[in-house]
mmCIF file of C-alpha atoms in Angstrom:
data_model
loop_
_atom_site.group_PDB
_atom_site.id
_atom_site.type_symbol
_atom_site.label_atom_id
_atom_site.label_comp_id
_atom_site.label_asym_id
_atom_site.label_seq_id
_atom_site.Cartn_x
_atom_site.Cartn_y
_atom_site.Cartn_z
ATOM 1 C CA MET A 145 -32.467 -20.828 -27.261
ATOM 2 C CA VAL A 146 -32.190 -18.223 -24.189
ATOM 3 C CA VAL A 147 -29.742 -17.735 -21.484
ATOM 4 C CA TYR A 148 -31.839 -18.734 -18.669
ATOM 5 C CA THR A 149 -35.033 -21.177 -19.229
ATOM 6 C CA SER A 150 -38.378 -20.407 -17.833
ATOM 7 C CA ARG A 151 -38.959 -23.157 -14.696
ATOM 8 C CA ILE A 152 -40.532 -23.023 -11.466
ATOM 9 C CA ARG A 153 -37.743 -21.437 -9.026
ATOM 10 C CA THR A 154 -38.383 -21.931 -5.238
ATOM 11 C CA ASP A 155 -35.158 -20.868 -3.694
ATOM 12 C CA VAL A 156 -35.257 -17.433 -2.576
ATOM 13 C CA SER A 157 -32.258 -17.191 -0.221
ATOM 14 C CA PRO A 158 -29.493 -14.599 -0.582
ATOM 15 C CA LYS A 159 -26.502 -15.293 -2.282
ATOM 16 C CA ARG A 160 -24.213 -17.520 -0.430
ATOM 17 C CA ALA A 161 -20.444 -16.790 0.122
ATOM 18 C CA ALA A 162 -18.777 -19.332 -2.161
ATOM 19 C CA GLU A 163 -21.696 -19.481 -4.888
ATOM 20 C CA PRO A 164 -20.717 -18.281 -8.077
ATOM 21 C CA GLU A 165 -22.846 -15.351 -9.226
ATOM 22 C CA ALA A 166 -23.683 -17.505 -12.814
ATOM 23 C CA GLU A 167 -25.162 -20.223 -10.607
ATOM 24 C CA PHE A 168 -26.992 -17.263 -8.079
ATOM 25 C CA PHE A 169 -28.358 -15.963 -11.095
ATOM 26 C CA GLU A 170 -29.894 -18.994 -12.377
ATOM 27 C CA ARG A 171 -31.667 -20.369 -9.045
ATOM 28 C CA ILE A 172 -32.601 -17.248 -7.173
ATOM 29 C CA ALA A 173 -36.277 -17.135 -7.424
ATOM 30 C CA GLY A 174 -38.379 -14.086 -6.934
ATOM 31 C CA PRO A 175 -40.214 -11.345 -9.112
ATOM 32 C CA PHE A 176 -37.186 -9.406 -8.778
ATOM 33 C CA TRP A 177 -34.951 -11.699 -10.144
ATOM 34 C CA ASP A 178 -37.275 -12.866 -13.250
ATOM 35 C CA GLN A 179 -37.890 -9.144 -14.504
ATOM 36 C CA VAL A 180 -33.449 -9.541 -14.278
ATOM 37 C CA ARG A 181 -33.421 -12.802 -15.980
ATOM 38 C CA ASP A 182 -36.308 -11.555 -18.620
ATOM 39 C CA VAL A 183 -34.338 -8.439 -19.231
ATOM 40 C CA ILE A 184 -31.017 -10.417 -19.628
ATOM 41 C CA ASN A 185 -32.765 -12.663 -22.275
ATOM 42 C CA GLU A 186 -34.496 -10.099 -24.238
ATOM 43 C CA TRP A 187 -30.807 -7.726 -24.339
ATOM 44 C CA TRP A 188 -28.966 -10.613 -25.436
ATOM 45 C CA SER A 189 -31.344 -11.654 -28.426
ATOM 46 C CA HIS A 190 -30.726 -8.276 -29.313
ATOM 47 C CA PHE A 191 -27.037 -9.299 -30.173
ATOM 48 C CA PRO A 192 -26.352 -10.928 -33.550
ATOM 49 C CA ASP A 193 -27.029 -14.399 -34.111
ATOM 50 C CA GLU A 194 -23.188 -15.165 -34.439
ATOM 51 C CA ALA A 195 -22.113 -13.372 -30.948
ATOM 52 C CA GLN A 196 -24.954 -14.933 -28.845
ATOM 53 C CA PRO A 197 -22.963 -18.175 -28.072
ATOM 54 C CA GLY A 198 -20.466 -16.737 -26.583
ATOM 55 C CA LEU A 199 -22.041 -14.132 -24.713
ATOM 56 C CA ARG A 200 -24.575 -16.783 -23.576
ATOM 57 C CA SER A 201 -21.898 -18.857 -22.474
ATOM 58 C CA ARG A 202 -19.773 -15.815 -20.278
ATOM 59 C CA LEU A 203 -23.292 -15.179 -18.399
ATOM 60 C CA LEU A 204 -23.677 -18.973 -17.494
ATOM 61 C CA ASP A 205 -19.854 -19.185 -15.973
ATOM 62 C CA ARG A 206 -19.878 -20.411 -13.051
ATOM 63 C CA ASN A 207 -15.592 -20.458 -13.061
ATOM 64 C CA SER A 208 -15.590 -17.212 -13.451
ATOM 65 C CA ASP A 209 -17.691 -14.232 -11.942
ATOM 66 C CA ALA A 210 -15.523 -11.689 -13.550
ATOM 67 C CA ASN A 211 -16.421 -13.316 -17.044
ATOM 68 C CA VAL A 212 -20.743 -13.141 -16.071
ATOM 69 C CA PHE A 213 -20.050 -9.213 -15.043
ATOM 70 C CA ALA A 214 -17.921 -8.037 -18.341
ATOM 71 C CA ALA A 215 -20.784 -10.059 -20.133
ATOM 72 C CA LEU A 216 -23.036 -8.178 -18.149
ATOM 73 C CA TRP A 217 -21.452 -5.237 -18.788
ATOM 74 C CA GLU A 218 -21.104 -5.136 -22.656
ATOM 75 C CA LEU A 219 -24.858 -6.368 -22.424
ATOM 76 C CA TYR A 220 -25.781 -3.075 -20.826
ATOM 77 C CA LEU A 221 -23.433 -0.956 -23.045
ATOM 78 C CA HIS A 222 -25.065 -2.601 -26.294
ATOM 79 C CA GLU A 223 -28.676 -2.243 -25.086
ATOM 80 C CA MET A 224 -27.954 1.651 -24.189
ATOM 81 C CA LEU A 225 -26.245 2.170 -27.618
ATOM 82 C CA LEU A 226 -29.524 0.741 -29.151
ATOM 83 C CA GLY A 227 -31.268 2.483 -27.551
ATOM 84 C CA SER A 228 -29.644 6.176 -27.965
ATOM 85 C CA GLY A 229 -30.518 5.325 -31.925
ATOM 86 C CA CYS A 230 -27.562 3.854 -32.827
ATOM 87 C CA THR A 231 -26.645 0.625 -34.691
ATOM 88 C CA VAL A 232 -24.027 -1.414 -33.492
ATOM 89 C CA GLU A 233 -22.018 -4.016 -35.416
ATOM 90 C CA ILE A 234 -19.906 -6.594 -33.104
ATOM 91 C CA GLU A 235 -15.851 -6.807 -33.482
ATOM 92 C CA PRO A 236 -15.453 -4.989 -36.584
ATOM 93 C CA ARG A 237 -12.330 -5.814 -38.606
ATOM 94 C CA ILE A 238 -10.945 -1.903 -38.138
ATOM 95 C CA GLY A 239 -7.543 -0.646 -36.740
ATOM 96 C CA THR A 240 -3.877 -1.398 -37.330
ATOM 97 C CA SER A 241 -3.077 -4.159 -34.796
ATOM 98 C CA GLY A 242 -4.927 -7.079 -36.423
ATOM 99 C CA LYS A 243 -7.633 -7.395 -33.134
ATOM 100 C CA ASN A 244 -10.686 -6.505 -33.168
ATOM 101 C CA PRO A 245 -12.433 -3.662 -30.373
ATOM 102 C CA ASP A 246 -15.900 -4.741 -29.021
ATOM 103 C CA PHE A 247 -18.297 -2.256 -30.724
ATOM 104 C CA LEU A 248 -18.650 -0.207 -34.246
ATOM 105 C CA VAL A 249 -21.173 2.515 -33.518
ATOM 106 C CA THR A 250 -22.963 4.818 -35.854
ATOM 107 C CA ARG A 251 -25.968 7.219 -35.093
ATOM 108 C CA ASP A 252 -26.507 10.219 -37.114
ATOM 109 C CA GLY A 253 -24.098 8.986 -39.807
ATOM 110 C CA GLU A 254 -21.227 9.323 -37.379
ATOM 111 C CA ARG A 255 -18.968 6.353 -36.806
ATOM 112 C CA PHE A 256 -16.977 5.743 -33.272
ATOM 113 C CA VAL A 257 -15.706 2.755 -31.644
ATOM 114 C CA VAL A 258 -16.416 1.567 -28.112
ATOM 115 C CA GLU A 259 -14.240 -0.877 -26.142
ATOM 116 C CA ALA A 260 -15.928 -2.064 -22.750
ATOM 117 C CA ILE A 261 -13.721 -3.233 -19.898
ATOM 118 C CA TRP A 262 -14.698 -4.259 -16.419
ATOM 119 C CA THR A 263 -12.763 -3.781 -13.526
ATOM 120 C CA ALA A 264 -13.103 -4.972 -9.631
ATOM 121 C CA GLN A 265 -11.904 -3.692 -6.911
ATOM 122 C CA ARG A 266 -10.049 -6.402 -4.547
ATOM 123 C CA LEU A 267 -9.493 -6.925 -0.758
ATOM 124 C CA GLY A 268 -6.323 -6.759 0.345
ATOM 125 C CA ASP A 269 -4.033 -9.614 0.456
ATOM 126 C CA THR A 270 -3.213 -9.047 3.978
ATOM 127 C CA VAL A 271 -6.322 -9.102 5.521
ATOM 128 C CA SER A 272 -6.689 -11.509 7.723
ATOM 129 C CA ASN A 273 -10.421 -10.911 9.456
ATOM 130 C CA THR A 274 -12.534 -12.398 6.726
ATOM 131 C CA LEU A 275 -13.744 -16.082 6.724
ATOM 132 C CA PRO A 276 -13.230 -18.102 4.085
ATOM 133 C CA PRO A 277 -16.470 -18.273 1.922
ATOM 134 C CA HIS A 278 -17.547 -22.044 3.113
ATOM 135 C CA LEU A 279 -17.258 -21.334 6.605
ATOM 136 C CA THR A 280 -19.688 -18.354 6.155
ATOM 137 C CA ASP A 281 -21.765 -20.132 4.521
ATOM 138 C CA ALA A 282 -22.261 -22.358 7.250
ATOM 139 C CA ILE A 283 -22.399 -19.872 9.834
ATOM 140 C CA ASP A 284 -25.332 -18.500 7.823
ATOM 141 C CA CYS A 285 -26.982 -21.757 7.831
ATOM 142 C CA VAL A 286 -27.233 -22.204 11.783
ATOM 143 C CA PRO A 287 -31.019 -20.967 12.641
ATOM 144 C CA SER A 288 -31.099 -18.056 14.721
ATOM 145 C CA PRO A 289 -34.773 -16.127 14.176
ATOM 146 C CA ASN A 290 -34.143 -13.916 17.125
ATOM 147 C CA PHE A 291 -30.406 -12.995 17.032
ATOM 148 C CA PHE A 292 -27.944 -11.883 14.357
ATOM 149 C CA VAL A 293 -24.358 -12.111 14.665
ATOM 150 C CA SER A 294 -21.056 -10.316 14.681
ATOM 151 C CA TYR A 295 -18.007 -12.455 14.316
ATOM 152 C CA ASN A 296 -14.160 -11.636 14.627
ATOM 153 C CA LEU A 297 -11.634 -13.737 13.397
ATOM 154 C CA ASP A 298 -8.957 -14.330 16.016
ATOM 155 C CA ARG A 299 -7.208 -17.039 14.459
ATOM 156 C CA ALA A 300 -7.175 -19.092 11.049
ATOM 157 C CA GLY A 301 -5.860 -22.582 11.224
ATOM 158 C CA SER A 302 -3.885 -23.960 8.535
ATOM 159 C CA ALA A 303 -6.403 -26.554 7.419
ATOM 160 C CA ALA A 304 -9.805 -26.409 6.246
ATOM 161 C CA PRO A 305 -12.103 -25.813 9.621
ATOM 162 C CA PRO A 306 -14.891 -28.813 10.605
ATOM 163 C CA GLN A 307 -18.240 -26.955 10.265
ATOM 164 C CA LYS A 308 -20.357 -29.730 12.295
ATOM 165 C CA ARG A 309 -19.398 -28.876 15.914
ATOM 166 C CA LEU A 310 -19.066 -25.164 15.245
ATOM 167 C CA LYS A 311 -22.817 -24.795 13.915
ATOM 168 C CA ALA A 312 -24.134 -27.392 16.940
ATOM 169 C CA GLY A 313 -22.025 -25.027 19.468
ATOM 170 C CA LEU A 314 -23.729 -21.801 17.765
ATOM 171 C CA THR A 315 -27.177 -23.191 18.028
ATOM 172 C CA ARG A 316 -27.084 -24.219 21.477
ATOM 173 C CA TRP A 317 -25.485 -21.518 22.490
ATOM 174 C CA LEU A 318 -27.908 -18.850 20.325
ATOM 175 C CA ALA A 319 -30.730 -21.039 21.153
ATOM 176 C CA SER A 320 -30.365 -20.577 25.190
ATOM 177 C CA LEU A 321 -30.589 -16.765 24.655
ATOM 178 C CA ASP A 322 -33.827 -14.408 25.287
ATOM 179 C CA PRO A 323 -33.885 -11.367 22.983
ATOM 180 C CA ASP A 324 -35.999 -9.649 24.959
ATOM 181 C CA GLN A 325 -33.547 -9.993 28.232
ATOM 182 C CA VAL A 326 -30.686 -9.147 26.259
ATOM 183 C CA MET A 327 -32.059 -6.025 25.009
ATOM 184 C CA ALA A 328 -33.193 -5.246 28.628
ATOM 185 C CA GLY A 329 -29.463 -5.844 29.929
ATOM 186 C CA TYR A 330 -27.839 -3.864 27.060
ATOM 187 C CA GLU A 331 -30.010 -0.721 27.734
ATOM 188 C CA ARG A 332 -28.749 -1.131 31.246
ATOM 189 C CA LYS A 333 -24.710 -1.272 30.125
ATOM 190 C CA VAL A 334 -24.435 -4.830 29.799
ATOM 191 C CA PRO A 335 -22.466 -5.860 27.301
ATOM 192 C CA LEU A 336 -23.901 -8.174 24.776
ATOM 193 C CA PRO A 337 -23.446 -11.856 25.016
ATOM 194 C CA THR A 338 -20.118 -13.580 23.531
ATOM 195 C CA HIS A 339 -19.252 -17.057 22.405
ATOM 196 C CA THR A 340 -15.887 -18.559 21.876
ATOM 197 C CA TRP A 341 -15.153 -21.440 19.257
ATOM 198 C CA GLN A 342 -11.824 -22.931 18.885
ATOM 199 C CA GLU A 343 -10.914 -25.821 17.289
ATOM 200 C CA ALA A 344 -7.899 -27.010 14.707
ATOM 201 C CA GLY A 345 -5.866 -24.187 15.283
ATOM 202 C CA TRP A 346 -9.160 -21.890 14.431
ATOM 203 C CA CYS A 347 -10.312 -19.408 16.514
ATOM 204 C CA LEU A 348 -13.596 -17.440 16.153
ATOM 205 C CA THR A 349 -15.534 -15.097 18.930
ATOM 206 C CA PHE A 350 -18.873 -14.147 18.166
ATOM 207 C CA GLN A 351 -21.411 -11.817 19.845
ATOM 208 C CA ALA A 352 -25.040 -12.080 20.003
ATOM 209 C CA VAL A 353 -26.920 -9.123 18.953
ATOM 210 C CA PRO A 354 -31.216 -9.269 18.986
ATOM 211 C CA ARG A 355 -33.076 -8.660 16.026
ATOM 212 C CA SER A 356 -35.879 -6.002 16.689
ATOM 213 C CA PRO A 357 -39.427 -7.369 17.955
ATOM 214 C CA GLY A 358 -40.626 -7.040 13.988
ATOM 215 C CA LYS A 359 -37.658 -8.744 12.367
ATOM 216 C CA ARG A 360 -37.813 -12.049 14.646
ATOM 217 C CA GLY A 361 -39.178 -15.735 13.700
ATOM 218 C CA ASP A 362 -37.945 -16.029 10.207
ATOM 219 C CA PRO A 363 -35.731 -18.940 10.527
ATOM 220 C CA THR A 364 -34.462 -18.005 6.679
ATOM 221 C CA SER A 365 -33.023 -14.645 7.754
ATOM 222 C CA ARG A 366 -29.021 -14.467 7.296
ATOM 223 C CA THR A 367 -27.210 -15.239 10.855
ATOM 224 C CA ILE A 368 -24.373 -13.422 10.361
ATOM 225 C CA GLY A 369 -25.349 -9.606 10.599
ATOM 226 C CA ILE A 370 -21.945 -7.455 11.121
ATOM 227 C CA HIS A 371 -18.969 -8.581 9.182
ATOM 228 C CA PRO A 372 -15.503 -7.102 10.721
ATOM 229 C CA ALA A 373 -13.915 -4.186 8.877
ATOM 230 C CA ILE A 374 -12.033 -5.163 5.521
ATOM 231 C CA ALA A 375 -9.348 -3.166 4.146
ATOM 232 C CA TRP A 376 -9.444 -2.830 0.617
ATOM 233 C CA PHE A 377 -6.960 -2.120 -1.865
ATOM 234 C CA GLY A 378 -5.555 1.392 -2.303
ATOM 235 C CA GLY A 379 -4.928 3.032 -5.630
ATOM 236 C CA GLU A 380 -7.943 3.848 -7.086
ATOM 237 C CA PRO A 381 -6.803 5.691 -9.695
ATOM 238 C CA ASP A 382 -4.499 3.318 -10.759
ATOM 239 C CA ARG A 383 -6.987 0.528 -11.232
ATOM 240 C CA VAL A 384 -9.021 3.038 -13.029
ATOM 241 C CA LEU A 385 -5.466 4.203 -15.623
ATOM 242 C CA ASP A 386 -4.470 0.566 -15.535
ATOM 243 C CA ALA A 387 -7.979 -0.349 -17.159
ATOM 244 C CA VAL A 388 -7.676 2.242 -19.860
ATOM 245 C CA LYS A 389 -3.838 1.914 -20.808
ATOM 246 C CA ARG A 390 -5.073 -1.720 -21.622
ATOM 247 C CA LYS A 391 -7.787 -0.837 -23.767
ATOM 248 C CA GLY A 392 -5.993 2.286 -25.296
ATOM 249 C CA GLY A 393 -3.305 1.624 -27.375
ATOM 250 C CA LYS A 394 -4.540 -2.160 -28.349
ATOM 251 C CA TYR A 395 -6.180 -1.434 -31.612
ATOM 252 C CA GLY A 396 -3.393 0.832 -33.398
ATOM 253 C CA ASP A 397 -4.854 3.598 -35.011
ATOM 254 C CA LEU A 398 -8.447 3.420 -36.107
ATOM 255 C CA ASP A 399 -9.238 7.039 -37.557
ATOM 256 C CA LEU A 400 -12.234 7.410 -35.782
ATOM 257 C CA PRO A 401 -13.236 8.665 -31.952
ATOM 258 C CA PHE A 402 -12.643 5.987 -29.608
ATOM 259 C CA ILE A 403 -14.248 5.434 -26.525
ATOM 260 C CA VAL A 404 -12.858 2.955 -23.592
ATOM 261 C CA ALA A 405 -15.909 1.945 -21.479
ATOM 262 C CA VAL A 406 -14.567 1.015 -18.258
ATOM 263 C CA GLY A 407 -17.509 -0.928 -16.135
ATOM 264 C CA HIS A 408 -16.154 0.617 -12.626
ATOM 265 C CA ALA A 409 -16.845 -2.009 -9.468
ATOM 266 C CA ALA A 410 -16.007 -0.512 -6.390
ATOM 267 C CA ALA A 411 -16.939 0.039 -2.740
ATOM 268 C CA PHE A 412 -16.627 3.455 -2.474
ATOM 269 C CA PRO A 413 -16.138 5.062 -6.078
ATOM 270 C CA GLU A 414 -15.348 8.644 -6.248
ATOM 271 C CA ASP A 415 -14.743 10.719 -9.073
ATOM 272 C CA GLU A 416 -11.741 12.185 -7.545
ATOM 273 C CA ASP A 417 -10.351 9.387 -8.417
ATOM 274 C CA THR A 418 -11.282 9.088 -11.751
ATOM 275 C CA GLU A 419 -10.517 12.506 -12.075
ATOM 276 C CA THR A 420 -6.702 11.826 -10.841
ATOM 277 C CA ALA A 421 -6.209 9.120 -13.300
ATOM 278 C CA LEU A 422 -7.249 10.707 -16.481
ATOM 279 C CA TYR A 423 -6.113 14.231 -15.978
ATOM 280 C CA GLY A 424 -3.317 13.900 -13.652
ATOM 281 C CA THR A 425 -2.845 14.517 -9.834
ATOM 282 C CA SER A 426 -4.197 18.182 -8.145
ATOM 283 C CA VAL A 427 -1.387 19.980 -6.753
ATOM 284 C CA GLU A 428 -0.838 23.092 -4.881
ATOM 285 C CA TYR A 429 2.602 24.919 -5.529
ATOM 286 C CA ALA A 430 3.891 27.612 -3.464
ATOM 287 C CA HIS A 431 5.229 30.772 -4.368
ATOM 288 C CA GLY A 432 5.792 33.039 -2.021
ATOM 289 C CA SER A 433 2.794 34.298 -0.370
ATOM 290 C CA THR A 434 0.121 33.481 -3.273
ATOM 291 C CA PRO A 435 -0.269 29.890 -4.113
ATOM 292 C CA THR A 436 -0.746 28.513 -7.417
ATOM 293 C CA PHE A 437 -2.771 25.162 -8.272
ATOM 294 C CA GLY A 438 -1.557 22.913 -10.934
ATOM 295 C CA ARG A 439 -1.686 19.282 -11.803
ATOM 296 C CA LYS A 440 1.027 16.531 -11.895
ATOM 297 C CA PRO A 441 1.868 14.701 -15.457
ATOM 298 C CA ASP A 442 1.067 11.718 -14.333
ATOM 299 C CA GLY A 443 -2.993 11.236 -15.712
ATOM 300 C CA TYR A 444 -3.586 8.914 -18.787
ATOM 301 C CA TRP A 445 -4.046 12.167 -21.229
ATOM 302 C CA THR A 446 -1.635 14.777 -19.409
ATOM 303 C CA ALA A 447 1.392 11.956 -19.126
ATOM 304 C CA THR A 448 4.647 13.693 -20.662
ATOM 305 C CA TYR A 449 6.040 9.966 -21.649
ATOM 306 C CA ASP A 450 3.115 8.858 -23.759
ATOM 307 C CA HIS A 451 1.139 10.394 -26.639
ATOM 308 C CA ALA A 452 -0.104 7.667 -27.995
ATOM 309 C CA HIS A 453 -2.693 8.449 -25.335
ATOM 310 C CA ASP A 454 -4.179 10.841 -27.857
ATOM 311 C CA ARG A 455 -5.906 7.820 -29.671
ATOM 312 C CA VAL A 456 -8.307 7.909 -26.547
ATOM 313 C CA SER A 457 -11.213 10.248 -27.425
ATOM 314 C CA GLY A 458 -13.183 9.570 -24.172
ATOM 315 C CA VAL A 459 -13.359 7.291 -21.154
ATOM 316 C CA LEU A 460 -16.910 6.650 -20.157
ATOM 317 C CA ILE A 461 -16.783 5.177 -16.318
ATOM 318 C CA VAL A 462 -19.805 3.886 -14.652
ATOM 319 C CA ASN A 463 -19.612 2.842 -11.005
ATOM 320 C CA ASN A 464 -20.826 -0.522 -9.934
ATOM 321 C CA PRO A 465 -22.927 -1.692 -13.020
ATOM 322 C CA ALA A 466 -25.371 -4.538 -12.453
ATOM 323 C CA PRO A 467 -28.654 -5.206 -13.032
ATOM 324 C CA TRP A 468 -30.035 -3.242 -9.914
ATOM 325 C CA THR A 469 -27.966 -0.211 -10.789
ATOM 326 C CA TRP A 470 -28.637 -0.355 -14.716
ATOM 327 C CA THR A 471 -31.634 2.364 -14.175
ATOM 328 C CA LYS A 472 -29.687 4.408 -11.638
ATOM 329 C CA ASN A 473 -25.985 5.127 -12.021
ATOM 330 C CA THR A 474 -25.135 7.477 -14.812
ATOM 331 C CA PRO A 475 -22.677 6.940 -17.148
ATOM 332 C CA VAL A 476 -20.059 9.961 -17.246
ATOM 333 C CA LEU A 477 -17.903 10.201 -19.880
ATOM 334 C CA TRP A 478 -14.502 11.820 -19.337
ATOM 335 C CA GLN A 479 -13.516 13.984 -22.656
ATOM 336 C CA SER A 480 -9.932 13.930 -23.900
ATOM 337 C CA PRO A 481 -8.223 17.351 -23.326
ATOM 338 C CA ASP A 482 -5.876 16.538 -25.958
ATOM 339 C CA PRO A 483 -6.422 18.768 -29.034
ATOM 340 C CA ARG A 484 -4.910 15.754 -31.121
ATOM 341 C CA SER A 485 -7.874 13.557 -30.326
ATOM 342 C CA LEU A 486 -10.761 12.642 -32.444
ATOM 343 C CA PRO A 487 -13.590 14.440 -30.380
ATOM 344 C CA ALA A 488 -15.952 11.884 -28.693
ATOM 345 C CA PRO A 489 -19.664 11.760 -29.324
ATOM 346 C CA VAL A 490 -22.136 12.267 -26.220
ATOM 347 C CA LEU A 491 -25.242 10.145 -26.414
ATOM 348 C CA PRO A 492 -28.211 11.810 -24.546
ATOM 349 C CA THR A 493 -27.915 10.060 -21.375
ATOM 350 C CA TRP A 494 -24.342 10.723 -20.584
ATOM 351 C CA GLU A 495 -22.630 13.150 -18.449
ATOM 352 C CA THR A 496 -19.645 14.904 -19.293
ATOM 353 C CA ALA A 497 -16.545 15.792 -17.754
ATOM 354 C CA GLN A 498 -13.924 17.948 -19.213
ATOM 355 C CA LEU A 499 -10.794 19.564 -18.327
ATOM 356 C CA VAL A 500 -10.670 23.072 -18.553
ATOM 357 C CA ASP A 501 -7.648 24.711 -17.878
ATOM 358 C CA ILE A 502 -6.583 22.963 -14.474
ATOM 359 C CA GLN A 503 -10.408 22.484 -13.400
ATOM 360 C CA VAL A 504 -12.709 19.923 -14.494
ATOM 361 C CA GLU A 505 -16.224 20.848 -15.468
ATOM 362 C CA HIS A 506 -19.069 18.786 -15.468
ATOM 363 C CA GLN A 507 -22.173 18.953 -17.885
ATOM 364 C CA PRO A 508 -25.650 16.995 -16.828
ATOM 365 C CA ALA A 509 -27.056 14.282 -18.629
ATOM 366 C CA ALA A 510 -29.975 15.220 -21.385
ATOM 367 C CA ARG A 511 -32.147 12.367 -20.195
ATOM 368 C CA PRO A 512 -32.343 9.841 -17.735
ATOM 369 C CA THR A 513 -30.350 6.435 -18.486
ATOM 370 C CA HIS A 514 -33.499 4.573 -18.136
ATOM 371 C CA THR A 515 -34.798 6.025 -21.211
ATOM 372 C CA ALA A 516 -32.302 4.476 -23.397
ATOM 373 C CA LEU A 517 -32.775 1.053 -21.406
ATOM 374 C CA GLY A 518 -37.006 0.839 -22.343
ATOM 375 C CA LEU A 519 -36.926 0.259 -18.404
ATOM 376 C CA PRO A 520 -38.955 1.915 -15.555
ATOM 377 C CA LYS A 521 -36.970 4.459 -13.723
ATOM 378 C CA HIS A 522 -37.182 2.248 -10.494
ATOM 379 C CA TRP A 523 -36.463 -0.873 -12.017
ATOM 380 C CA PRO A 524 -36.563 -3.446 -11.311
ATOM 381 C CA VAL A 525 -39.894 -3.504 -9.328
ATOM 382 C CA GLY A 526 -40.149 -4.914 -5.747
ATOM 383 C CA ASP A 527 -37.936 -6.259 -2.999
ATOM 384 C CA ALA A 528 -34.993 -8.016 -4.001
ATOM 385 C CA PHE A 529 -35.296 -10.498 -0.801
ATOM 386 C CA PRO A 530 -38.755 -9.696 0.714
ATOM 387 C CA ARG A 531 -39.141 -11.178 4.101
ATOM 388 C CA ARG A 532 -41.007 -13.991 4.561
ATOM 389 C CA GLN A 533 -45.010 -13.488 6.494
ATOM 390 C CA GLN A 534 -44.791 -15.184 9.762
ATOM 391 C CA SER A 535 -47.814 -17.117 9.861
ATOM 392 C CA ASN A 536 -50.269 -16.725 13.297
ATOM 393 C CA PRO A 537 -50.970 -19.474 15.547
ATOM 394 C CA SER A 538 -54.630 -19.613 15.338
#
């Protein structure tokens, strides 16, 4: 048994908006994605036999993208630990709560516990300028070899919008435009052409943007080239803090160093957000003419209201972990400043961050991440979505 079977795949189109992640990984064709599937299959085979069925089920879960990425995160962590010279026991019976953490790790005679959690940033609930996934896919299916479009959702209807007339109208409008003429007009400050579609309470305004001459003629190119700006939930420190809180006290007393590993999927991840979540908000105090600096007691380890947080020895953060970033994004171990915490072991491929007084000091990793994964630095090799070459007419 494997996660992905070896078969001929022919669909090279990018992920559709309404397509589950598991379905995309299974159907996408090309050498880049063959490498991804082969490595997932290999790493999955390194898990004990009894753990493989559950992990495979989550990797292939078409009902939950979160399940897929959480399983990929655990797959990556497990392989990184093995490649760092560790032995790993899956879901050991340890701790005082009766619940089992993900990994009991042994390296050079030292044991520690690693618990994985994957967390993703969400779009704001009040955002009104994003399209339903099926409508996005419908627009992207409109043939537009010479233009891509930007759009603005002026008004959303209460029911699912009809797609047939929208696609037909867009096709006729785009086919009526000459990209060279539009480009020449734009250089003379002539506005780009627009098209408005209204039906069933929906109103969208499109703008046609000529593709550069070298990128025209590919009928498989996506039609939407520019999405409107969207608002993301703020509170990045809160998401990291909540993730660590969820796992930090889950297993009671472990009597071993305990690392919470957070797969941090975010649009614009910042170390400052993690620093605030774990060590508290940095503040400036004005005392006379000389300002002083400090931290509020609102971080995971610096909060005055809960001393049980000393159970967590460190928080391992990897930003936006995914197969195409596994060899590129360096894990950072944020170490507990609490003297009651058991010291967290540091693997050679981990950077470290430590609170010293009120400042955070960073130390680089001793080795690149890819060396623990057994993969080349620039992996996967090649382009994820290579442009199709157009044949010249004879």
